[in-house]
mmCIF file of C-alpha atoms in Angstrom:
data_model
loop_
_atom_site.group_PDB
_atom_site.id
_atom_site.type_symbol
_atom_site.label_atom_id
_atom_site.label_comp_id
_atom_site.label_asym_id
_atom_site.label_seq_id
_atom_site.Cartn_x
_atom_site.Cartn_y
_atom_site.Cartn_z
ATOM 1 C CA MET C 239 269.143 130.985 14.725
ATOM 2 C CA SER C 240 267.617 130.341 11.364
ATOM 3 C CA LEU C 241 264.828 132.352 9.800
ATOM 4 C CA HIS C 242 262.397 129.847 8.092
ATOM 5 C CA GLN C 243 260.080 131.249 5.752
ATOM 6 C CA THR C 244 257.693 128.763 6.076
ATOM 7 C CA LEU C 245 257.040 130.333 9.437
ATOM 8 C CA ARG C 246 255.799 133.491 8.086
ATOM 9 C CA PHE C 247 252.227 132.620 7.796
ATOM 10 C CA SER C 248 252.272 128.964 9.557
ATOM 11 C CA ASP C 249 253.597 130.727 12.984
ATOM 12 C CA PRO C 250 253.935 134.562 12.498
ATOM 13 C CA LYS C 251 254.775 135.174 16.137
ATOM 14 C CA ALA C 252 257.854 132.618 15.844
ATOM 15 C CA PHE C 253 258.901 134.225 12.513
ATOM 16 C CA ALA C 254 258.401 137.904 14.018
ATOM 17 C CA ALA C 255 260.842 136.866 16.950
ATOM 18 C CA ARG C 256 263.589 135.285 14.769
ATOM 19 C CA SER C 257 263.250 138.086 12.245
ATOM 20 C CA ILE C 258 263.633 140.844 14.941
ATOM 21 C CA GLU C 259 266.578 138.934 16.305
ATOM 22 C CA ALA C 260 268.168 138.589 12.673
ATOM 23 C CA HIS C 261 267.690 142.356 12.593
ATOM 24 C CA GLU C 262 269.630 143.301 15.932
ATOM 25 C CA ILE C 263 272.610 140.720 14.836
ATOM 26 C CA ALA C 264 272.704 142.623 11.437
ATOM 27 C CA LEU C 265 272.753 146.182 13.007
ATOM 28 C CA SER C 266 275.462 144.817 15.334
ATOM 29 C CA GLY C 267 277.600 144.012 12.349
ATOM 30 C CA GLY C 268 276.709 140.502 12.229
ATOM 31 C CA THR C 269 275.294 138.022 9.499
ATOM 32 C CA PRO C 270 272.314 136.480 10.772
ATOM 33 C CA PRO C 271 272.047 132.930 9.408
ATOM 34 C CA GLY C 272 269.013 131.938 7.102
ATOM 35 C CA LEU C 273 267.984 135.468 6.316
ATOM 36 C CA ASP C 274 266.716 136.402 2.920
ATOM 37 C CA ALA C 275 269.837 137.865 1.294
ATOM 38 C CA ARG C 276 267.593 140.583 -0.459
ATOM 39 C CA VAL C 277 266.446 141.690 2.872
ATOM 40 C CA LEU C 278 270.308 142.010 4.393
ATOM 41 C CA ARG C 279 271.223 144.071 1.318
ATOM 42 C CA ALA C 280 268.405 146.389 1.806
ATOM 43 C CA TRP C 281 268.882 146.809 5.521
ATOM 44 C CA HIS C 282 272.626 147.860 4.552
ATOM 45 C CA ARG C 283 271.272 150.375 1.707
ATOM 46 C CA SER C 284 269.010 151.890 4.392
ATOM 47 C CA GLY C 285 271.839 152.331 6.676
ATOM 48 C CA LYS C 286 274.099 154.142 4.062
ATOM 49 C CA ALA C 287 271.246 156.220 3.264
ATOM 50 C CA GLY C 288 271.257 157.623 6.551
ATOM 51 C CA ILE C 289 267.952 155.843 7.833
ATOM 52 C CA SER C 290 267.610 155.274 11.489
ATOM 53 C CA PRO C 291 266.249 152.222 13.106
ATOM 54 C CA ASP C 292 264.552 154.324 15.542
ATOM 55 C CA GLN C 293 263.221 156.691 12.949
ATOM 56 C CA GLN C 294 259.571 157.680 13.581
ATOM 57 C CA GLU C 295 258.682 159.756 10.341
ATOM 58 C CA PRO C 296 259.730 159.299 6.720
ATOM 59 C CA ARG C 297 262.109 162.068 5.561
ATOM 60 C CA THR C 298 259.332 163.819 3.538
ATOM 61 C CA VAL C 299 255.558 163.796 3.568
ATOM 62 C CA LEU C 300 253.903 166.021 0.665
ATOM 63 C CA SER C 301 251.405 168.476 1.072
ATOM 64 C CA ARG C 302 247.989 168.212 0.120
ATOM 65 C CA ASP C 303 248.525 170.089 -3.180
ATOM 66 C CA GLU C 304 251.709 168.123 -3.826
ATOM 67 C CA VAL C 305 249.626 164.777 -3.383
ATOM 68 C CA ALA C 306 247.041 166.237 -5.813
ATOM 69 C CA THR C 307 249.650 166.944 -8.260
ATOM 70 C CA ALA C 308 251.575 163.520 -8.163
ATOM 71 C CA ARG C 309 247.988 161.964 -8.288
ATOM 72 C CA GLY C 310 247.198 163.747 -11.516
ATOM 73 C CA ALA C 311 250.700 162.607 -12.691
ATOM 74 C CA SER C 312 250.018 158.928 -12.174
ATOM 75 C CA PRO C 313 248.858 156.436 -14.797
ATOM 76 C CA LEU C 314 246.923 154.970 -11.794
ATOM 77 C CA ARG C 315 244.449 157.803 -11.276
ATOM 78 C CA ARG C 316 242.089 156.247 -13.853
ATOM 79 C CA VAL C 317 241.827 152.788 -12.157
ATOM 80 C CA VAL C 318 242.640 153.421 -8.478
ATOM 81 C CA ALA C 319 238.902 153.881 -7.398
ATOM 82 C CA ASP C 320 238.149 150.496 -8.608
ATOM 83 C CA VAL C 321 241.168 148.548 -7.483
ATOM 84 C CA VAL C 322 241.168 149.857 -4.023
ATOM 85 C CA GLY C 323 237.360 149.422 -3.979
ATOM 86 C CA SER C 324 238.074 145.799 -4.820
ATOM 87 C CA VAL C 325 240.734 145.070 -2.204
ATOM 88 C CA ALA C 326 240.064 147.289 0.755
ATOM 89 C CA ASP C 327 237.391 146.362 3.962
ATOM 90 C CA THR C 328 236.449 149.896 5.354
ATOM 91 C CA SER C 329 233.912 148.331 7.704
ATOM 92 C CA ALA C 330 234.177 149.037 11.238
ATOM 93 C CA ALA C 331 235.786 145.315 11.693
ATOM 94 C CA GLY C 332 238.193 145.903 8.745
ATOM 95 C CA ARG C 333 241.802 144.842 9.815
ATOM 96 C CA HIS C 334 244.099 145.851 6.785
ATOM 97 C CA LEU C 335 244.930 148.975 5.074
ATOM 98 C CA VAL C 336 245.219 149.082 1.448
ATOM 99 C CA VAL C 337 248.084 151.534 0.068
ATOM 100 C CA VAL C 338 248.652 152.516 -3.562
ATOM 101 C CA ALA C 339 252.158 154.519 -4.063
ATOM 102 C CA ASP C 340 253.925 155.747 -6.999
ATOM 103 C CA THR C 341 257.113 154.551 -8.585
ATOM 104 C CA ARG C 342 258.924 156.839 -6.016
ATOM 105 C CA GLY C 343 257.787 155.062 -3.092
ATOM 106 C CA ARG C 344 255.235 157.775 -2.270
ATOM 107 C CA VAL C 345 251.939 156.952 -0.716
ATOM 108 C CA LEU C 346 249.180 158.439 -2.904
ATOM 109 C CA TRP C 347 246.224 156.648 -2.156
ATOM 110 C CA ARG C 348 244.877 154.488 1.189
ATOM 111 C CA ALA C 349 241.840 152.910 2.540
ATOM 112 C CA GLY C 350 240.651 151.128 5.617
ATOM 113 C CA SER C 351 238.818 150.891 8.593
ATOM 114 C CA PRO C 352 238.861 153.620 11.054
ATOM 115 C CA GLN C 353 240.830 151.533 13.255
ATOM 116 C CA ALA C 354 243.390 150.499 10.514
ATOM 117 C CA LEU C 355 243.822 154.092 9.481
ATOM 118 C CA ARG C 356 244.526 155.121 13.203
ATOM 119 C CA ARG C 357 247.125 152.345 13.545
ATOM 120 C CA ALA C 358 248.857 153.673 9.974
ATOM 121 C CA ASP C 359 248.759 157.422 11.478
ATOM 122 C CA SER C 360 250.498 156.098 14.320
ATOM 123 C CA ILE C 361 253.661 155.218 11.753
ATOM 124 C CA ALA C 362 252.968 157.963 9.566
ATOM 125 C CA PHE C 363 251.956 155.654 6.912
ATOM 126 C CA VAL C 364 249.863 158.305 5.475
ATOM 127 C CA GLU C 365 248.929 159.847 2.244
ATOM 128 C CA GLY C 366 251.985 161.757 0.825
ATOM 129 C CA ALA C 367 254.560 160.056 3.025
ATOM 130 C CA ASP C 368 257.741 159.048 1.489
ATOM 131 C CA TRP C 369 257.881 155.001 1.775
ATOM 132 C CA SER C 370 260.594 154.529 -0.424
ATOM 133 C CA GLU C 371 263.832 152.682 1.098
ATOM 134 C CA GLN C 372 265.460 156.145 1.141
ATOM 135 C CA GLY C 373 262.659 157.557 2.844
ATOM 136 C CA ILE C 374 262.093 155.243 5.321
ATOM 137 C CA GLY C 375 264.052 152.210 5.145
ATOM 138 C CA THR C 376 263.285 148.773 4.150
ATOM 139 C CA ASN C 377 259.528 148.043 4.015
ATOM 140 C CA GLY C 378 257.105 146.066 1.694
ATOM 141 C CA ILE C 379 256.767 149.065 -0.942
ATOM 142 C CA SER C 380 260.639 149.632 -1.066
ATOM 143 C CA LEU C 381 261.241 145.797 -1.604
ATOM 144 C CA ALA C 382 258.585 145.624 -4.188
ATOM 145 C CA LEU C 383 259.906 148.221 -6.263
ATOM 146 C CA GLU C 384 263.563 146.911 -5.778
ATOM 147 C CA ALA C 385 262.447 143.263 -6.716
ATOM 148 C CA GLY C 386 260.052 144.117 -9.383
ATOM 149 C CA ALA C 387 257.782 141.404 -8.023
ATOM 150 C CA LEU C 388 255.184 140.562 -5.246
ATOM 151 C CA THR C 389 257.380 140.904 -1.857
ATOM 152 C CA HIS C 390 256.565 140.527 1.991
ATOM 153 C CA ALA C 391 258.007 142.609 4.914
ATOM 154 C CA THR C 392 257.162 140.980 8.133
ATOM 155 C CA ALA C 393 258.126 142.072 11.629
ATOM 156 C CA GLY C 394 261.817 142.511 11.712
ATOM 157 C CA GLU C 395 262.249 142.831 8.141
ATOM 158 C CA HIS C 396 261.267 146.417 8.322
ATOM 159 C CA TYR C 397 264.329 148.559 9.072
ATOM 160 C CA VAL C 398 262.782 150.640 11.166
ATOM 161 C CA ARG C 399 261.722 149.181 14.503
ATOM 162 C CA ALA C 400 258.222 151.007 14.854
ATOM 163 C CA HIS C 401 257.140 149.192 12.016
ATOM 164 C CA HIS C 402 257.776 145.496 13.468
ATOM 165 C CA GLY C 403 254.516 145.097 14.654
ATOM 166 C CA TRP C 404 253.102 144.720 10.835
ATOM 167 C CA THR C 405 253.270 142.787 8.164
ATOM 168 C CA CYS C 406 252.973 144.091 4.641
ATOM 169 C CA THR C 407 252.676 142.241 1.283
ATOM 170 C CA ALA C 408 253.287 144.456 -2.117
ATOM 171 C CA SER C 409 253.199 144.081 -5.671
ATOM 172 C CA PRO C 410 254.250 146.251 -8.555
ATOM 173 C CA ILE C 411 251.650 147.344 -11.106
ATOM 174 C CA ARG C 412 252.803 147.407 -14.608
ATOM 175 C CA ASP C 413 251.368 148.889 -17.659
ATOM 176 C CA ARG C 414 250.800 147.076 -21.424
ATOM 177 C CA ARG C 415 254.691 147.630 -21.785
ATOM 178 C CA GLY C 416 255.583 145.960 -18.557
ATOM 179 C CA ARG C 417 256.668 149.190 -17.280
ATOM 180 C CA ILE C 418 256.245 149.684 -13.353
ATOM 181 C CA VAL C 419 253.634 152.489 -12.724
ATOM 182 C CA GLY C 420 252.841 151.939 -8.904
ATOM 183 C CA VAL C 421 252.522 149.549 -6.163
ATOM 184 C CA LEU C 422 249.791 148.034 -4.360
ATOM 185 C CA ASP C 423 250.499 147.026 -0.791
ATOM 186 C CA VAL C 424 248.040 145.693 1.943
ATOM 187 C CA SER C 425 249.333 145.945 5.414
ATOM 188 C CA HIS C 426 248.075 144.843 8.705
ATOM 189 C CA PRO C 427 249.151 144.152 12.573
ATOM 190 C CA LEU C 428 251.211 141.075 12.705
ATOM 191 C CA ARG C 429 248.758 138.899 14.506
ATOM 192 C CA PHE C 430 246.695 138.871 11.486
ATOM 193 C CA ALA C 431 249.196 137.371 9.199
ATOM 194 C CA SER C 432 247.412 134.947 6.425
ATOM 195 C CA VAL C 433 248.596 133.664 3.169
ATOM 196 C CA GLN C 434 245.473 134.864 1.775
ATOM 197 C CA THR C 435 246.960 138.560 1.723
ATOM 198 C CA ALA C 436 249.240 137.651 -0.899
ATOM 199 C CA ALA C 437 246.220 136.127 -3.114
ATOM 200 C CA LEU C 438 244.609 139.579 -2.487
ATOM 201 C CA VAL C 439 247.422 141.536 -3.611
ATOM 202 C CA ARG C 440 248.289 139.969 -6.527
ATOM 203 C CA CYS C 441 244.446 139.736 -7.754
ATOM 204 C CA GLY C 442 244.410 143.635 -7.009
ATOM 205 C CA ALA C 443 247.673 144.128 -8.984
ATOM 206 C CA ARG C 444 246.275 141.970 -11.747
ATOM 207 C CA LEU C 445 242.835 143.966 -11.665
ATOM 208 C CA ALA C 446 244.822 147.473 -12.013
ATOM 209 C CA GLU C 447 246.929 145.888 -15.003
ATOM 210 C CA SER C 448 243.687 144.670 -16.563
ATOM 211 C CA LEU C 449 241.914 148.069 -16.356
ATOM 212 C CA LEU C 450 244.876 150.000 -17.555
ATOM 213 C CA ALA C 451 245.369 147.773 -20.520
ATOM 214 C CA ALA C 452 241.767 148.226 -21.581
ATOM 215 C CA LEU C 453 242.037 152.208 -21.556
ATOM 216 C CA PRO C 454 243.015 154.155 -24.539
ATOM 217 C CA SER C 455 246.432 155.844 -24.168
ATOM 218 C CA PRO C 456 246.625 158.771 -26.587
ATOM 219 C CA HIS C 457 249.592 160.346 -24.709
ATOM 220 C CA ASP C 458 251.991 157.625 -24.309
ATOM 221 C CA GLY C 459 252.115 156.732 -27.948
ATOM 222 C CA LEU C 460 250.800 153.185 -27.194
ATOM 223 C CA ALA C 461 248.555 151.255 -29.455
ATOM 224 C CA PRO C 462 245.009 150.467 -28.240
ATOM 225 C CA PRO C 463 244.543 146.669 -26.658
ATOM 226 C CA ASP C 464 244.462 143.991 -29.375
ATOM 227 C CA PRO C 465 240.729 142.876 -29.580
ATOM 228 C CA ARG C 466 241.934 139.363 -30.135
ATOM 229 C CA ASP C 467 242.863 139.450 -26.412
ATOM 230 C CA HIS C 468 239.756 137.143 -25.921
ATOM 231 C CA ASP C 469 240.477 135.001 -29.248
ATOM 232 C CA ASP C 470 241.776 131.681 -29.207
ATOM 233 C CA ASP C 471 244.480 133.054 -31.664
ATOM 234 C CA ALA C 472 245.930 129.704 -32.635
ATOM 235 C CA THR C 473 247.444 131.427 -35.759
ATOM 236 C CA ALA C 474 249.056 134.231 -34.205
ATOM 237 C CA PRO C 475 252.842 134.690 -35.147
ATOM 238 C CA SER C 476 255.021 133.015 -32.506
ATOM 239 C CA THR C 477 258.719 134.236 -33.601
ATOM 240 C CA HIS C 478 258.328 138.033 -33.570
ATOM 241 C CA THR C 479 259.222 140.053 -30.412
ATOM 242 C CA ARG C 480 257.631 143.389 -29.774
ATOM 243 C CA GLY C 481 258.870 146.399 -31.313
ATOM 244 C CA GLY C 482 260.255 144.917 -34.606
ATOM 245 C CA ALA C 483 262.979 142.854 -32.922
ATOM 246 C CA PRO C 484 264.247 140.106 -35.067
ATOM 247 C CA ASP C 485 262.592 136.720 -35.688
ATOM 248 C CA GLY C 486 263.232 133.567 -33.894
ATOM 249 C CA ARG C 487 265.112 132.304 -36.867
ATOM 250 C CA SER C 488 267.889 135.007 -36.779
ATOM 251 C CA ASN C 489 267.847 135.763 -33.082
ATOM 252 C CA PRO C 490 266.524 132.710 -31.162
ATOM 253 C CA VAL C 491 265.754 132.343 -27.405
ATOM 254 C CA THR C 492 269.084 130.633 -25.885
ATOM 255 C CA GLU C 493 268.161 130.716 -22.213
ATOM 256 C CA ILE C 494 264.887 131.185 -20.194
ATOM 257 C CA ARG C 495 265.423 132.202 -16.591
ATOM 258 C CA LEU C 496 262.645 131.357 -14.078
ATOM 259 C CA LEU C 497 265.229 130.643 -11.032
ATOM 260 C CA GLY C 498 265.615 133.485 -8.762
ATOM 261 C CA TRP C 499 263.738 136.911 -8.416
ATOM 262 C CA LYS C 500 264.375 138.515 -12.113
ATOM 263 C CA PRO C 501 262.599 135.966 -14.459
ATOM 264 C CA ALA C 502 263.539 136.728 -17.964
ATOM 265 C CA VAL C 503 263.878 135.167 -21.746
ATOM 266 C CA ILE C 504 267.487 135.795 -22.962
ATOM 267 C CA ARG C 505 267.939 135.824 -26.917
ATOM 268 C CA ALA C 506 271.085 135.079 -28.906
ATOM 269 C CA ASP C 507 271.874 138.791 -29.268
ATOM 270 C CA GLY C 508 272.075 139.252 -25.431
ATOM 271 C CA THR C 509 268.651 141.088 -25.231
ATOM 272 C CA SER C 510 266.982 139.998 -21.811
ATOM 273 C CA ILE C 511 263.401 140.464 -21.820
ATOM 274 C CA ALA C 512 261.982 140.810 -18.328
ATOM 275 C CA LEU C 513 258.885 138.631 -17.369
ATOM 276 C CA SER C 514 256.065 140.075 -15.100
ATOM 277 C CA PRO C 515 255.331 137.671 -12.314
ATOM 278 C CA ARG C 516 251.928 136.767 -14.157
ATOM 279 C CA ARG C 517 253.892 135.971 -17.352
ATOM 280 C CA ALA C 518 256.676 133.948 -15.662
ATOM 281 C CA GLU C 519 254.239 131.872 -13.933
ATOM 282 C CA LEU C 520 252.556 130.831 -17.250
ATOM 283 C CA LEU C 521 256.000 130.098 -18.961
ATOM 284 C CA ALA C 522 256.634 128.030 -15.872
ATOM 285 C CA LEU C 523 253.548 126.046 -16.278
ATOM 286 C CA LEU C 524 254.002 125.876 -20.099
ATOM 287 C CA ALA C 525 257.537 124.333 -19.793
ATOM 288 C CA SER C 526 256.319 122.022 -16.949
ATOM 289 C CA ARG C 527 254.562 119.621 -19.133
ATOM 290 C CA GLU C 528 253.949 118.560 -22.776
ATOM 291 C CA ALA C 529 250.601 120.396 -23.243
ATOM 292 C CA TRP C 530 247.964 122.190 -21.310
ATOM 293 C CA SER C 531 244.302 122.833 -22.086
ATOM 294 C CA ALA C 532 243.150 126.339 -21.652
ATOM 295 C CA ARG C 533 240.976 125.312 -19.033
ATOM 296 C CA ALA C 534 243.884 123.340 -17.249
ATOM 297 C CA LEU C 535 245.657 126.683 -17.093
ATOM 298 C CA SER C 536 242.929 128.606 -16.148
ATOM 299 C CA GLU C 537 242.635 126.841 -13.011
ATOM 300 C CA ALA C 538 246.466 126.601 -12.274
ATOM 301 C CA LEU C 539 246.842 130.141 -12.728
ATOM 302 C CA TYR C 540 243.645 131.574 -11.314
ATOM 303 C CA GLU C 541 241.877 128.975 -9.721
ATOM 304 C CA ASP C 542 239.137 129.410 -11.925
ATOM 305 C CA PRO C 543 238.654 126.681 -14.553
ATOM 306 C CA SER C 544 236.512 129.357 -16.591
ATOM 307 C CA ALA C 545 239.229 132.181 -17.039
ATOM 308 C CA THR C 546 240.115 130.898 -20.409
ATOM 309 C CA SER C 547 239.706 133.780 -22.124
ATOM 310 C CA THR C 548 242.056 135.451 -19.978
ATOM 311 C CA VAL C 549 244.586 132.593 -20.677
ATOM 312 C CA ARG C 550 244.231 133.037 -24.216
ATOM 313 C CA GLY C 551 244.896 136.815 -24.008
ATOM 314 C CA GLU C 552 247.905 135.917 -21.878
ATOM 315 C CA VAL C 553 249.480 133.457 -24.004
ATOM 316 C CA ARG C 554 249.194 135.800 -26.741
ATOM 317 C CA ARG C 555 250.949 138.434 -25.109
ATOM 318 C CA LEU C 556 253.701 136.232 -24.222
ATOM 319 C CA ARG C 557 254.484 135.201 -27.493
ATOM 320 C CA GLN C 558 254.382 138.739 -28.770
ATOM 321 C CA LEU C 559 256.718 139.608 -26.015
ATOM 322 C CA THR C 560 259.085 136.673 -26.323
ATOM 323 C CA GLY C 561 259.049 135.463 -29.544
ATOM 324 C CA LEU C 562 258.688 131.904 -28.111
ATOM 325 C CA SER C 563 256.859 129.052 -29.920
ATOM 326 C CA ILE C 564 253.774 128.352 -28.140
ATOM 327 C CA GLU C 565 251.365 126.061 -29.866
ATOM 328 C CA SER C 566 247.548 126.218 -29.312
ATOM 329 C CA GLN C 567 244.628 123.656 -28.932
ATOM 330 C CA PRO C 568 246.396 122.349 -26.685
ATOM 331 C CA TYR C 569 249.083 124.996 -25.467
ATOM 332 C CA SER C 570 252.437 123.688 -25.702
ATOM 333 C CA LEU C 571 256.000 125.043 -25.539
ATOM 334 C CA SER C 572 258.486 124.149 -28.257
ATOM 335 C CA SER C 573 260.728 121.483 -27.468
ATOM 336 C CA ARG C 574 263.628 123.965 -28.694
ATOM 337 C CA ASP C 575 262.378 126.313 -26.146
ATOM 338 C CA ARG C 576 261.742 124.185 -23.262
ATOM 339 C CA ALA C 577 265.399 123.009 -23.737
ATOM 340 C CA CYS C 578 266.336 126.782 -22.486
ATOM 341 C CA VAL C 579 264.398 126.298 -19.379
ATOM 342 C CA ASP C 580 266.782 126.752 -16.182
ATOM 343 C CA PHE C 581 264.514 125.027 -13.611
ATOM 344 C CA LEU C 582 264.228 121.896 -15.750
ATOM 345 C CA ARG C 583 267.870 121.170 -15.675
ATOM 346 C CA VAL C 584 268.166 121.349 -11.838
ATOM 347 C CA ALA C 585 267.142 118.473 -9.516
ATOM 348 C CA GLU C 586 265.672 120.801 -6.758
ATOM 349 C CA PRO C 587 264.113 123.881 -8.179
ATOM 350 C CA ASP C 588 263.386 125.514 -4.914
ATOM 351 C CA GLU C 589 264.446 128.966 -6.503
ATOM 352 C CA LEU C 590 261.661 128.760 -8.891
ATOM 353 C CA LEU C 591 259.595 132.037 -9.092
ATOM 354 C CA PRO C 592 260.289 132.451 -5.412
ATOM 355 C CA ASP C 593 257.770 135.367 -5.301
ATOM 356 C CA SER C 594 254.765 133.000 -6.420
ATOM 357 C CA GLU C 595 252.284 131.521 -4.091
ATOM 358 C CA ILE C 596 250.032 129.879 -6.467
ATOM 359 C CA PRO C 597 249.937 126.099 -5.673
ATOM 360 C CA ALA C 598 250.972 124.805 -9.152
ATOM 361 C CA ILE C 599 254.005 126.852 -8.919
ATOM 362 C CA ILE C 600 254.630 125.715 -5.294
ATOM 363 C CA ASP C 601 254.162 122.075 -6.514
ATOM 364 C CA LEU C 602 256.858 122.700 -9.043
ATOM 365 C CA ARG C 603 259.206 124.250 -6.828
ATOM 366 C CA TYR C 604 259.320 121.244 -4.219
ATOM 367 C CA GLY C 605 258.690 118.554 -6.693
ATOM 368 C CA ILE C 606 255.489 117.584 -5.345
#
């Protein structure tokens, strides 16, 4: 029995059957072949945390007043209405449930059609419920918090059997400094599984991050957004990192890790600069060829050739965060930095940004 990831959306029933079989093998002490190692580790942690696969309720559910307090403490309170409104389908025919959780995995907001909400109620997927790994076992929200990237939990990948009829896609939401401030999750019954769900979640998370970046933050000590986000910024310094880190001459980049689940830029002093999924995708594309126009990057990243202003802002922020040397007009990563990119040194980069589902990255991953 091998759990082929390609079946997740092409044949969700087959994927469900295999994932549930893998779940039973693992709970019996075996090691199912082909299972995502992250999921197996998460199952082991769930068991050690005392979660039962036959559990029906999360360990804790906040009271209404406690939910209100938790919402008030979340940075997402200022943008959640716009984000949920853009992703949810509250019509009578709506199939999916939208959930926003905090960094502790607690459900703070949710929206969906009456039938979607009723289905969620049946598994206690409700506001205030603790959907962390320690609260209800492995699920989409807990995997996204663990991986720090967009993840799926389909059928048997959930630790609790009551969740095996669901498929969930979740993504962390980060603030301007790259810190995770919450999770956006879209869940629905297995029979509605679709690759489009990932695109919906990714767009919702990016909207949340854009809205957060546009807000003044007088209490967290952050500077307001740079108005040059929508400028070409061809002359922006490319050798400094955020926070006054040494420049590229004294502390150069020595490794760019884009293979695996935790993309990062490593500098000579050992500093590891974590990359958000979006910036990792941008960097992978820049590394993949000698030069890119803003229009070509817009189409590859957002499937929208007119999103050039967004691309210019992202390139500028990537320069500031990492200190990489990225030229403009056209955009190109320096040969020195390209030599540090891990996926360019392997014949089959099938581990390139495994959470990314944009076509340009998939093409690079499989050498298309």
